[in-house]
Amino acid sequence: MIPTGYRTQAADTQIDAEFVQFALWRRLDRGQKYALLKRVLRRSHWLILAGISQHFPDANSDRQRTLYILKRWGQKYVDILRDSQYFGKLVLEDPLWLAHQLAVILEALEISYYTSGSVASSLQGEVRYTEDLDLVVKLDRDRASLLVEAV
């Protein structure tokens, strides 16, 4: 049954086709879902940077990064991130890498957490491009101190 008001992720996709695709994705095992999302993220970043390179062929990597941030989030975030110590091509190149790094730390400290948003839905069978990680962490005062010390 299709929920009232449901819209497909892409305007050129029929609802029935999208639900079939979701069902196929849900049948993949955890490793296959992870590999699929990694490919989607890698290709998306490549396409974004290729578009910027085509429109601004003389832009160096710092200028490409600035143009990318400007297009995605606006001048406010260009200003905020200008002085950051992050030197990758994009702001967050791999939310799965970040999820893994945080999971290792949180599990070592026995801090409860769960992932939500696009990363979680992608790993459950509805693959979506994302540039962020939605993470919910249950912290008490003692665990918060341990977490601050760990990072």
mmCIF file of N, CA, C and O in Angstrom, residues 5-105:
data_model
loop_
_atom_site.group_PDB
_atom_site.id
_atom_site.type_symbol
_atom_site.label_atom_id
_atom_site.label_comp_id
_atom_site.label_asym_id
_atom_site.label_seq_id
_atom_site.Cartn_x
_atom_site.Cartn_y
_atom_site.Cartn_z
ATOM 1 N N GLY A 5 0.102 10.807 -0.173
ATOM 2 C CA GLY A 5 1.033 11.912 -0.370
ATOM 3 C C GLY A 5 2.458 11.495 -0.693
ATOM 4 O O GLY A 5 3.332 12.337 -0.807
ATOM 5 N N TYR A 6 2.679 10.196 -0.843
ATOM 6 C CA TYR A 6 4.037 9.714 -1.126
ATOM 7 C C TYR A 6 4.509 10.226 -2.472
ATOM 8 O O TYR A 6 3.773 10.207 -3.445
ATOM 9 N N ARG A 7 5.756 10.694 -2.508
ATOM 10 C CA ARG A 7 6.394 11.124 -3.748
ATOM 11 C C ARG A 7 7.677 10.338 -3.918
ATOM 12 O O ARG A 7 8.394 10.105 -2.949
ATOM 13 N N THR A 8 7.973 9.955 -5.129
ATOM 14 C CA THR A 8 9.197 9.208 -5.397
ATOM 15 C C THR A 8 10.415 10.093 -5.186
ATOM 16 O O THR A 8 10.325 11.328 -5.210
ATOM 17 N N GLN A 9 11.555 9.449 -5.018
ATOM 18 C CA GLN A 9 12.791 10.198 -4.820
ATOM 19 C C GLN A 9 13.204 10.941 -6.078
ATOM 20 O O GLN A 9 13.855 11.981 -5.998
ATOM 21 N N ALA A 10 12.848 10.413 -7.238
ATOM 22 C CA ALA A 10 13.177 11.066 -8.504
ATOM 23 C C ALA A 10 11.891 11.294 -9.295
ATOM 24 O O ALA A 10 11.018 10.424 -9.340
ATOM 25 N N ALA A 11 11.781 12.449 -9.906
ATOM 26 C CA ALA A 11 10.564 12.805 -10.630
ATOM 27 C C ALA A 11 10.276 11.873 -11.796
ATOM 28 O O ALA A 11 9.117 11.692 -12.185
ATOM 29 N N ASP A 12 11.309 11.243 -12.359
ATOM 30 C CA ASP A 12 11.105 10.383 -13.527
ATOM 31 C C ASP A 12 10.922 8.908 -13.157
ATOM 32 O O ASP A 12 10.987 8.036 -14.016
ATOM 33 N N THR A 13 10.675 8.621 -11.888
ATOM 34 C CA THR A 13 10.499 7.245 -11.430
ATOM 35 C C THR A 13 9.052 7.004 -11.020
ATOM 36 O O THR A 13 8.482 7.790 -10.270
ATOM 37 N N GLN A 14 8.483 5.925 -11.501
ATOM 38 C CA GLN A 14 7.129 5.546 -11.110
ATOM 39 C C GLN A 14 7.162 4.972 -9.694
ATOM 40 O O GLN A 14 8.115 4.303 -9.299
ATOM 41 N N ILE A 15 6.094 5.202 -8.940
ATOM 42 C CA ILE A 15 6.020 4.729 -7.558
ATOM 43 C C ILE A 15 6.205 3.215 -7.482
ATOM 44 O O ILE A 15 6.968 2.715 -6.651
ATOM 45 N N ASP A 16 5.530 2.471 -8.358
ATOM 46 C CA ASP A 16 5.646 1.008 -8.329
ATOM 47 C C ASP A 16 7.093 0.571 -8.564
ATOM 48 O O ASP A 16 7.576 -0.353 -7.908
ATOM 49 N N ALA A 17 7.773 1.222 -9.498
ATOM 50 C CA ALA A 17 9.162 0.874 -9.794
ATOM 51 C C ALA A 17 10.050 1.164 -8.585
ATOM 52 O O ALA A 17 10.952 0.381 -8.262
ATOM 53 N N GLU A 18 9.788 2.258 -7.906
ATOM 54 C CA GLU A 18 10.593 2.607 -6.739
ATOM 55 C C GLU A 18 10.404 1.569 -5.628
ATOM 56 O O GLU A 18 11.366 1.141 -5.001
ATOM 57 N N PHE A 19 9.181 1.129 -5.415
ATOM 58 C CA PHE A 19 8.934 0.135 -4.369
ATOM 59 C C PHE A 19 9.575 -1.211 -4.716
ATOM 60 O O PHE A 19 10.066 -1.912 -3.824
ATOM 61 N N VAL A 20 9.609 -1.561 -5.996
ATOM 62 C CA VAL A 20 10.310 -2.784 -6.412
ATOM 63 C C VAL A 20 11.803 -2.639 -6.132
ATOM 64 O O VAL A 20 12.441 -3.559 -5.598
ATOM 65 N N GLN A 21 12.366 -1.478 -6.467
ATOM 66 C CA GLN A 21 13.788 -1.244 -6.209
ATOM 67 C C GLN A 21 14.095 -1.331 -4.725
ATOM 68 O O GLN A 21 15.074 -1.955 -4.322
ATOM 69 N N PHE A 22 13.259 -0.729 -3.885
ATOM 70 C CA PHE A 22 13.477 -0.806 -2.440
ATOM 71 C C PHE A 22 13.455 -2.260 -1.973
ATOM 72 O O PHE A 22 14.264 -2.670 -1.146
ATOM 73 N N ALA A 23 12.524 -3.034 -2.478
ATOM 74 C CA ALA A 23 12.424 -4.453 -2.089
ATOM 75 C C ALA A 23 13.692 -5.210 -2.484
ATOM 76 O O ALA A 23 14.198 -6.034 -1.705
ATOM 77 N N LEU A 24 14.219 -4.919 -3.666
ATOM 78 C CA LEU A 24 15.462 -5.567 -4.108
ATOM 79 C C LEU A 24 16.632 -5.166 -3.210
ATOM 80 O O LEU A 24 17.453 -6.006 -2.820
ATOM 81 N N TRP A 25 16.715 -3.891 -2.879
ATOM 82 C CA TRP A 25 17.792 -3.422 -2.008
ATOM 83 C C TRP A 25 17.692 -4.073 -0.631
ATOM 84 O O TRP A 25 18.693 -4.433 -0.030
ATOM 85 N N ARG A 26 16.478 -4.225 -0.122
ATOM 86 C CA ARG A 26 16.297 -4.811 1.216
ATOM 87 C C ARG A 26 16.729 -6.269 1.261
ATOM 88 O O ARG A 26 17.055 -6.781 2.327
ATOM 89 N N ARG A 27 16.737 -6.943 0.134
ATOM 90 C CA ARG A 27 17.169 -8.346 0.086
ATOM 91 C C ARG A 27 18.686 -8.504 0.141
ATOM 92 O O ARG A 27 19.185 -9.597 0.383
ATOM 93 N N LEU A 28 19.419 -7.427 -0.104
ATOM 94 C CA LEU A 28 20.876 -7.489 -0.042
ATOM 95 C C LEU A 28 21.314 -7.729 1.393
ATOM 96 O O LEU A 28 20.663 -7.273 2.339
ATOM 97 N N ASP A 29 22.433 -8.428 1.561
ATOM 98 C CA ASP A 29 22.948 -8.589 2.928
ATOM 99 C C ASP A 29 23.654 -7.295 3.335
ATOM 100 O O ASP A 29 23.850 -6.378 2.535
ATOM 101 N N ARG A 30 24.035 -7.209 4.587
ATOM 102 C CA ARG A 30 24.622 -5.989 5.150
ATOM 103 C C ARG A 30 25.851 -5.529 4.366
ATOM 104 O O ARG A 30 26.010 -4.354 4.067
ATOM 105 N N GLY A 31 26.723 -6.452 4.006
ATOM 106 C CA GLY A 31 27.927 -6.107 3.255
ATOM 107 C C GLY A 31 27.606 -5.568 1.873
ATOM 108 O O GLY A 31 28.247 -4.628 1.401
ATOM 109 N N GLN A 32 26.614 -6.157 1.211
ATOM 110 C CA GLN A 32 26.211 -5.685 -0.115
ATOM 111 C C GLN A 32 25.600 -4.288 -0.024
ATOM 112 O O GLN A 32 25.854 -3.439 -0.886
ATOM 113 N N LYS A 33 24.807 -4.031 1.008
ATOM 114 C CA LYS A 33 24.214 -2.698 1.188
ATOM 115 C C LYS A 33 25.302 -1.660 1.432
ATOM 116 O O LYS A 33 25.279 -0.558 0.876
ATOM 117 N N TYR A 34 26.259 -2.018 2.256
ATOM 118 C CA TYR A 34 27.369 -1.116 2.551
ATOM 119 C C TYR A 34 28.146 -0.795 1.271
ATOM 120 O O TYR A 34 28.441 0.366 0.986
ATOM 121 N N ALA A 35 28.462 -1.825 0.489
ATOM 122 C CA ALA A 35 29.209 -1.629 -0.762
ATOM 123 C C ALA A 35 28.421 -0.771 -1.741
ATOM 124 O O ALA A 35 28.985 0.094 -2.421
ATOM 125 N N LEU A 36 27.107 -0.991 -1.822
ATOM 126 C CA LEU A 36 26.259 -0.191 -2.708
ATOM 127 C C LEU A 36 26.283 1.273 -2.299
ATOM 128 O O LEU A 36 26.461 2.161 -3.138
ATOM 129 N N LEU A 37 26.114 1.542 -1.017
ATOM 130 C CA LEU A 37 26.125 2.934 -0.556
ATOM 131 C C LEU A 37 27.483 3.577 -0.796
ATOM 132 O O LEU A 37 27.557 4.737 -1.208
ATOM 133 N N LYS A 38 28.568 2.845 -0.574
ATOM 134 C CA LYS A 38 29.905 3.390 -0.855
ATOM 135 C C LYS A 38 30.032 3.797 -2.319
ATOM 136 O O LYS A 38 30.577 4.852 -2.630
ATOM 137 N N ARG A 39 29.527 2.950 -3.233
ATOM 138 C CA ARG A 39 29.591 3.279 -4.671
ATOM 139 C C ARG A 39 28.758 4.523 -4.978
ATOM 140 O O ARG A 39 29.197 5.393 -5.734
ATOM 141 N N VAL A 40 27.570 4.620 -4.400
ATOM 142 C CA VAL A 40 26.706 5.785 -4.629
ATOM 143 C C VAL A 40 27.407 7.051 -4.155
ATOM 144 O O VAL A 40 27.452 8.060 -4.870
ATOM 145 N N LEU A 41 27.961 7.015 -2.958
ATOM 146 C CA LEU A 41 28.639 8.196 -2.411
ATOM 147 C C LEU A 41 29.850 8.581 -3.252
ATOM 148 O O LEU A 41 30.057 9.749 -3.556
ATOM 149 N N ARG A 42 30.659 7.590 -3.635
ATOM 150 C CA ARG A 42 31.860 7.862 -4.430
ATOM 151 C C ARG A 42 31.493 8.487 -5.775
ATOM 152 O O ARG A 42 32.087 9.463 -6.209
ATOM 153 N N ARG A 43 30.511 7.901 -6.441
ATOM 154 C CA ARG A 43 30.105 8.431 -7.753
ATOM 155 C C ARG A 43 29.488 9.818 -7.623
ATOM 156 O O ARG A 43 29.694 10.674 -8.478
ATOM 157 N N SER A 44 28.723 10.035 -6.574
ATOM 158 C CA SER A 44 28.097 11.345 -6.378
ATOM 159 C C SER A 44 29.153 12.421 -6.209
ATOM 160 O O SER A 44 29.063 13.485 -6.815
ATOM 161 N N HIS A 45 30.149 12.139 -5.390
ATOM 162 C CA HIS A 45 31.228 13.123 -5.195
ATOM 163 C C HIS A 45 31.960 13.374 -6.505
ATOM 164 O O HIS A 45 32.278 14.510 -6.831
ATOM 165 N N TRP A 46 32.223 12.308 -7.248
ATOM 166 C CA TRP A 46 32.900 12.455 -8.526
ATOM 167 C C TRP A 46 32.071 13.322 -9.477
ATOM 168 O O TRP A 46 32.609 14.215 -10.142
ATOM 169 N N LEU A 47 30.772 13.076 -9.556
ATOM 170 C CA LEU A 47 29.907 13.856 -10.448
ATOM 171 C C LEU A 47 29.844 15.322 -10.038
ATOM 172 O O LEU A 47 29.889 16.216 -10.887
ATOM 173 N N ILE A 48 29.747 15.567 -8.755
ATOM 174 C CA ILE A 48 29.706 16.952 -8.267
ATOM 175 C C ILE A 48 30.995 17.684 -8.630
ATOM 176 O O ILE A 48 30.975 18.782 -9.181
ATOM 177 N N LEU A 49 32.125 17.064 -8.335
ATOM 178 C CA LEU A 49 33.407 17.703 -8.633
ATOM 179 C C LEU A 49 33.648 17.828 -10.134
ATOM 180 O O LEU A 49 34.235 18.811 -10.592
ATOM 181 N N ALA A 50 33.175 16.848 -10.907
ATOM 182 C CA ALA A 50 33.311 16.942 -12.366
ATOM 183 C C ALA A 50 32.524 18.132 -12.893
ATOM 184 O O ALA A 50 32.993 18.858 -13.777
ATOM 185 N N GLY A 51 31.331 18.350 -12.375
ATOM 186 C CA GLY A 51 30.529 19.502 -12.788
ATOM 187 C C GLY A 51 31.200 20.818 -12.448
ATOM 188 O O GLY A 51 31.242 21.746 -13.264
ATOM 189 N N ILE A 52 31.749 20.904 -11.256
ATOM 190 C CA ILE A 52 32.460 22.127 -10.853
ATOM 191 C C ILE A 52 33.684 22.333 -11.733
ATOM 192 O O ILE A 52 33.942 23.447 -12.201
ATOM 193 N N SER A 53 34.422 21.262 -11.988
ATOM 194 C CA SER A 53 35.615 21.371 -12.841
ATOM 195 C C SER A 53 35.264 21.815 -14.249
ATOM 196 O O SER A 53 36.002 22.580 -14.874
ATOM 197 N N GLN A 54 34.133 21.345 -14.744
ATOM 198 C CA GLN A 54 33.713 21.729 -16.091
ATOM 199 C C GLN A 54 33.331 23.206 -16.147
ATOM 200 O O GLN A 54 33.668 23.902 -17.098
ATOM 201 N N HIS A 55 32.636 23.677 -15.138
ATOM 202 C CA HIS A 55 32.219 25.077 -15.122
ATOM 203 C C HIS A 55 33.341 26.032 -14.721
ATOM 204 O O HIS A 55 33.330 27.206 -15.090
ATOM 205 N N PHE A 56 34.300 25.535 -13.959
ATOM 206 C CA PHE A 56 35.411 26.354 -13.483
ATOM 207 C C PHE A 56 36.719 25.603 -13.723
ATOM 208 O O PHE A 56 37.370 25.148 -12.780
ATOM 209 N N PRO A 57 37.139 25.484 -15.000
ATOM 210 C CA PRO A 57 38.296 24.641 -15.331
ATOM 211 C C PRO A 57 39.614 25.099 -14.724
ATOM 212 O O PRO A 57 40.521 24.289 -14.556
ATOM 213 N N ASP A 58 39.734 26.346 -14.374
ATOM 214 C CA ASP A 58 40.988 26.853 -13.821
ATOM 215 C C ASP A 58 41.016 26.853 -12.291
ATOM 216 O O ASP A 58 42.013 27.267 -11.695
ATOM 217 N N ALA A 59 39.940 26.400 -11.656
ATOM 218 C CA ALA A 59 39.866 26.422 -10.189
ATOM 219 C C ALA A 59 40.760 25.344 -9.581
ATOM 220 O O ALA A 59 40.736 24.190 -10.012
ATOM 221 N N ASN A 60 41.562 25.739 -8.584
ATOM 222 C CA ASN A 60 42.369 24.756 -7.864
ATOM 223 C C ASN A 60 41.471 24.002 -6.873
ATOM 224 O O ASN A 60 40.284 24.299 -6.749
ATOM 225 N N SER A 61 42.021 23.038 -6.150
ATOM 226 C CA SER A 61 41.192 22.204 -5.270
ATOM 227 C C SER A 61 40.543 23.007 -4.146
ATOM 228 O O SER A 61 39.398 22.734 -3.767
ATOM 229 N N ASP A 62 41.231 24.030 -3.619
ATOM 230 C CA ASP A 62 40.625 24.862 -2.577
ATOM 231 C C ASP A 62 39.429 25.641 -3.126
ATOM 232 O O ASP A 62 38.393 25.757 -2.472
ATOM 233 N N ARG A 63 39.570 26.164 -4.324
ATOM 234 C CA ARG A 63 38.464 26.911 -4.955
ATOM 235 C C ARG A 63 37.303 25.959 -5.277
ATOM 236 O O ARG A 63 36.146 26.322 -5.091
ATOM 237 N N GLN A 64 37.607 24.747 -5.740
ATOM 238 C CA GLN A 64 36.547 23.772 -6.015
ATOM 239 C C GLN A 64 35.770 23.450 -4.741
ATOM 240 O O GLN A 64 34.546 23.387 -4.749
ATOM 241 N N ARG A 65 36.496 23.265 -3.645
ATOM 242 C CA ARG A 65 35.844 22.989 -2.362
ATOM 243 C C ARG A 65 34.933 24.144 -1.962
ATOM 244 O O ARG A 65 33.795 23.948 -1.551
ATOM 245 N N THR A 66 35.421 25.376 -2.110
ATOM 246 C CA THR A 66 34.632 26.552 -1.774
ATOM 247 C C THR A 66 33.389 26.638 -2.654
ATOM 248 O O THR A 66 32.290 26.914 -2.161
ATOM 249 N N LEU A 67 33.540 26.383 -3.936
ATOM 250 C CA LEU A 67 32.393 26.415 -4.845
ATOM 251 C C LEU A 67 31.370 25.342 -4.491
ATOM 252 O O LEU A 67 30.164 25.570 -4.560
ATOM 253 N N TYR A 68 31.858 24.185 -4.102
ATOM 254 C CA TYR A 68 30.968 23.101 -3.702
ATOM 255 C C TYR A 68 30.154 23.492 -2.460
ATOM 256 O O TYR A 68 28.940 23.344 -2.421
ATOM 257 N N ILE A 69 30.839 23.994 -1.442
ATOM 258 C CA ILE A 69 30.163 24.404 -0.206
ATOM 259 C C ILE A 69 29.174 25.523 -0.498
ATOM 260 O O ILE A 69 28.043 25.522 0.000
ATOM 261 N N LEU A 70 29.560 26.480 -1.325
ATOM 262 C CA LEU A 70 28.687 27.587 -1.696
ATOM 263 C C LEU A 70 27.409 27.081 -2.354
ATOM 264 O O LEU A 70 26.302 27.514 -2.009
ATOM 265 N N LYS A 71 27.549 26.143 -3.276
ATOM 266 C CA LYS A 71 26.388 25.609 -3.986
ATOM 267 C C LYS A 71 25.473 24.816 -3.051
ATOM 268 O O LYS A 71 24.263 24.906 -3.132
ATOM 269 N N ARG A 72 26.057 24.013 -2.168
ATOM 270 C CA ARG A 72 25.262 23.148 -1.288
ATOM 271 C C ARG A 72 24.616 23.910 -0.141
ATOM 272 O O ARG A 72 23.476 23.669 0.196
ATOM 273 N N TRP A 73 25.399 24.792 0.523
ATOM 274 C CA TRP A 73 24.911 25.368 1.773
ATOM 275 C C TRP A 73 24.917 26.892 1.822
ATOM 276 O O TRP A 73 24.401 27.461 2.775
ATOM 277 N N GLY A 74 25.531 27.550 0.862
ATOM 278 C CA GLY A 74 25.504 29.006 0.831
ATOM 279 C C GLY A 74 26.735 29.654 1.440
ATOM 280 O O GLY A 74 27.603 29.000 2.020
ATOM 281 N N GLN A 75 26.794 30.960 1.294
ATOM 282 C CA GLN A 75 27.950 31.748 1.714
ATOM 283 C C GLN A 75 28.217 31.644 3.207
ATOM 284 O O GLN A 75 29.369 31.630 3.639
ATOM 285 N N LYS A 76 27.181 31.536 4.018
ATOM 286 C CA LYS A 76 27.351 31.440 5.468
ATOM 287 C C LYS A 76 28.314 30.304 5.819
ATOM 288 O O LYS A 76 29.219 30.472 6.633
ATOM 289 N N TYR A 77 28.139 29.144 5.187
ATOM 290 C CA TYR A 77 28.987 28.004 5.506
ATOM 291 C C TYR A 77 30.363 28.095 4.852
ATOM 292 O O TYR A 77 31.327 27.547 5.378
ATOM 293 N N VAL A 78 30.458 28.809 3.747
ATOM 294 C CA VAL A 78 31.784 29.073 3.181
ATOM 295 C C VAL A 78 32.583 29.859 4.215
ATOM 296 O O VAL A 78 33.741 29.542 4.500
ATOM 297 N N ASP A 79 31.949 30.875 4.801
ATOM 298 C CA ASP A 79 32.626 31.701 5.802
ATOM 299 C C ASP A 79 32.980 30.890 7.053
ATOM 300 O O ASP A 79 34.076 31.012 7.595
ATOM 301 N N ILE A 80 32.059 30.047 7.512
ATOM 302 C CA ILE A 80 32.294 29.237 8.708
ATOM 303 C C ILE A 80 33.434 28.248 8.486
ATOM 304 O O ILE A 80 34.297 28.063 9.340
ATOM 305 N N LEU A 81 33.440 27.591 7.319
ATOM 306 C CA LEU A 81 34.407 26.531 7.058
ATOM 307 C C LEU A 81 35.734 27.016 6.483
ATOM 308 O O LEU A 81 36.683 26.245 6.385
ATOM 309 N N ARG A 82 35.810 28.282 6.119
ATOM 310 C CA ARG A 82 37.027 28.820 5.504
ATOM 311 C C ARG A 82 38.264 28.564 6.365
ATOM 312 O O ARG A 82 39.329 28.221 5.860
ATOM 313 N N ASP A 83 38.128 28.727 7.655
ATOM 314 C CA ASP A 83 39.280 28.606 8.542
ATOM 315 C C ASP A 83 39.366 27.252 9.241
ATOM 316 O O ASP A 83 40.158 27.080 10.160
ATOM 317 N N SER A 84 38.571 26.289 8.801
ATOM 318 C CA SER A 84 38.609 24.976 9.440
ATOM 319 C C SER A 84 39.923 24.270 9.133
ATOM 320 O O SER A 84 40.620 24.611 8.188
ATOM 321 N N GLN A 85 40.223 23.291 9.933
ATOM 322 C CA GLN A 85 41.449 22.525 9.753
ATOM 323 C C GLN A 85 41.245 21.322 8.843
ATOM 324 O O GLN A 85 42.150 20.521 8.653
ATOM 325 N N TYR A 86 40.047 21.181 8.276
ATOM 326 C CA TYR A 86 39.764 20.062 7.390
ATOM 327 C C TYR A 86 40.265 20.395 5.997
ATOM 328 O O TYR A 86 39.954 21.449 5.459
ATOM 329 N N PHE A 87 41.034 19.496 5.388
ATOM 330 C CA PHE A 87 41.626 19.780 4.095
ATOM 331 C C PHE A 87 41.231 18.781 3.015
ATOM 332 O O PHE A 87 41.899 18.677 2.006
ATOM 333 N N GLY A 88 40.165 18.035 3.224
ATOM 334 C CA GLY A 88 39.677 17.125 2.188
ATOM 335 C C GLY A 88 39.025 17.904 1.058
ATOM 336 O O GLY A 88 38.866 19.120 1.130
ATOM 337 N N LYS A 89 38.642 17.197 0.008
ATOM 338 C CA LYS A 89 38.031 17.867 -1.139
ATOM 339 C C LYS A 89 36.678 18.463 -0.797
ATOM 340 O O LYS A 89 36.316 19.531 -1.260
ATOM 341 N N LEU A 90 35.896 17.736 -0.004
ATOM 342 C CA LEU A 90 34.569 18.194 0.368
ATOM 343 C C LEU A 90 34.493 18.278 1.890
ATOM 344 O O LEU A 90 35.435 17.942 2.592
ATOM 345 N N VAL A 91 33.358 18.691 2.394
ATOM 346 C CA VAL A 91 33.233 18.840 3.834
ATOM 347 C C VAL A 91 33.240 17.477 4.514
ATOM 348 O O VAL A 91 34.020 17.208 5.397
ATOM 349 N N LEU A 92 32.362 16.585 4.098
ATOM 350 C CA LEU A 92 32.344 15.225 4.631
ATOM 351 C C LEU A 92 32.308 14.288 3.450
ATOM 352 O O LEU A 92 31.297 14.156 2.772
ATOM 353 N N GLU A 93 33.433 13.685 3.169
ATOM 354 C CA GLU A 93 33.541 12.859 1.977
ATOM 355 C C GLU A 93 32.954 11.480 2.145
ATOM 356 O O GLU A 93 32.562 10.847 1.186
ATOM 357 N N ASP A 94 32.894 10.978 3.362
ATOM 358 C CA ASP A 94 32.449 9.618 3.550
ATOM 359 C C ASP A 94 31.759 9.458 4.902
ATOM 360 O O ASP A 94 32.412 9.203 5.914
ATOM 361 N N PRO A 95 30.445 9.607 4.946
ATOM 362 C CA PRO A 95 29.736 9.466 6.214
ATOM 363 C C PRO A 95 29.827 8.058 6.787
ATOM 364 O O PRO A 95 29.724 7.867 7.991
ATOM 365 N N LEU A 96 30.054 7.050 5.951
ATOM 366 C CA LEU A 96 30.221 5.688 6.459
ATOM 367 C C LEU A 96 31.535 5.560 7.227
ATOM 368 O O LEU A 96 31.596 4.901 8.266
ATOM 369 N N TRP A 97 32.577 6.195 6.735
ATOM 370 C CA TRP A 97 33.858 6.206 7.443
ATOM 371 C C TRP A 97 33.674 6.867 8.809
ATOM 372 O O TRP A 97 34.133 6.347 9.834
ATOM 373 N N LEU A 98 32.983 8.010 8.821
ATOM 374 C CA LEU A 98 32.750 8.726 10.071
ATOM 375 C C LEU A 98 31.913 7.879 11.031
ATOM 376 O O LEU A 98 32.226 7.801 12.223
ATOM 377 N N ALA A 99 30.885 7.220 10.514
ATOM 378 C CA ALA A 99 30.043 6.360 11.356
ATOM 379 C C ALA A 99 30.886 5.263 12.002
ATOM 380 O O ALA A 99 30.748 4.975 13.204
ATOM 381 N N HIS A 100 31.765 4.666 11.228
ATOM 382 C CA HIS A 100 32.619 3.601 11.760
ATOM 383 C C HIS A 100 33.569 4.137 12.834
ATOM 384 O O HIS A 100 33.736 3.523 13.899
ATOM 385 N N GLN A 101 34.202 5.271 12.553
ATOM 386 C CA GLN A 101 35.129 5.857 13.523
ATOM 387 C C GLN A 101 34.424 6.167 14.839
ATOM 388 O O GLN A 101 34.948 5.866 15.919
ATOM 389 N N LEU A 102 33.234 6.745 14.746
ATOM 390 C CA LEU A 102 32.484 7.077 15.959
ATOM 391 C C LEU A 102 31.993 5.826 16.679
ATOM 392 O O LEU A 102 32.014 5.765 17.910
ATOM 393 N N ALA A 103 31.570 4.822 15.928
ATOM 394 C CA ALA A 103 31.102 3.574 16.534
ATOM 395 C C ALA A 103 32.212 2.913 17.345
ATOM 396 O O ALA A 103 31.964 2.424 18.451
ATOM 397 N N VAL A 104 33.415 2.911 16.821
ATOM 398 C CA VAL A 104 34.550 2.313 17.540
ATOM 399 C C VAL A 104 34.749 3.021 18.880
ATOM 400 O O VAL A 104 34.900 2.388 19.928
ATOM 401 N N ILE A 105 34.721 4.331 18.859
ATOM 402 C CA ILE A 105 34.922 5.110 20.089
ATOM 403 C C ILE A 105 33.775 4.883 21.062
ATOM 404 O O ILE A 105 33.984 4.597 22.248
#
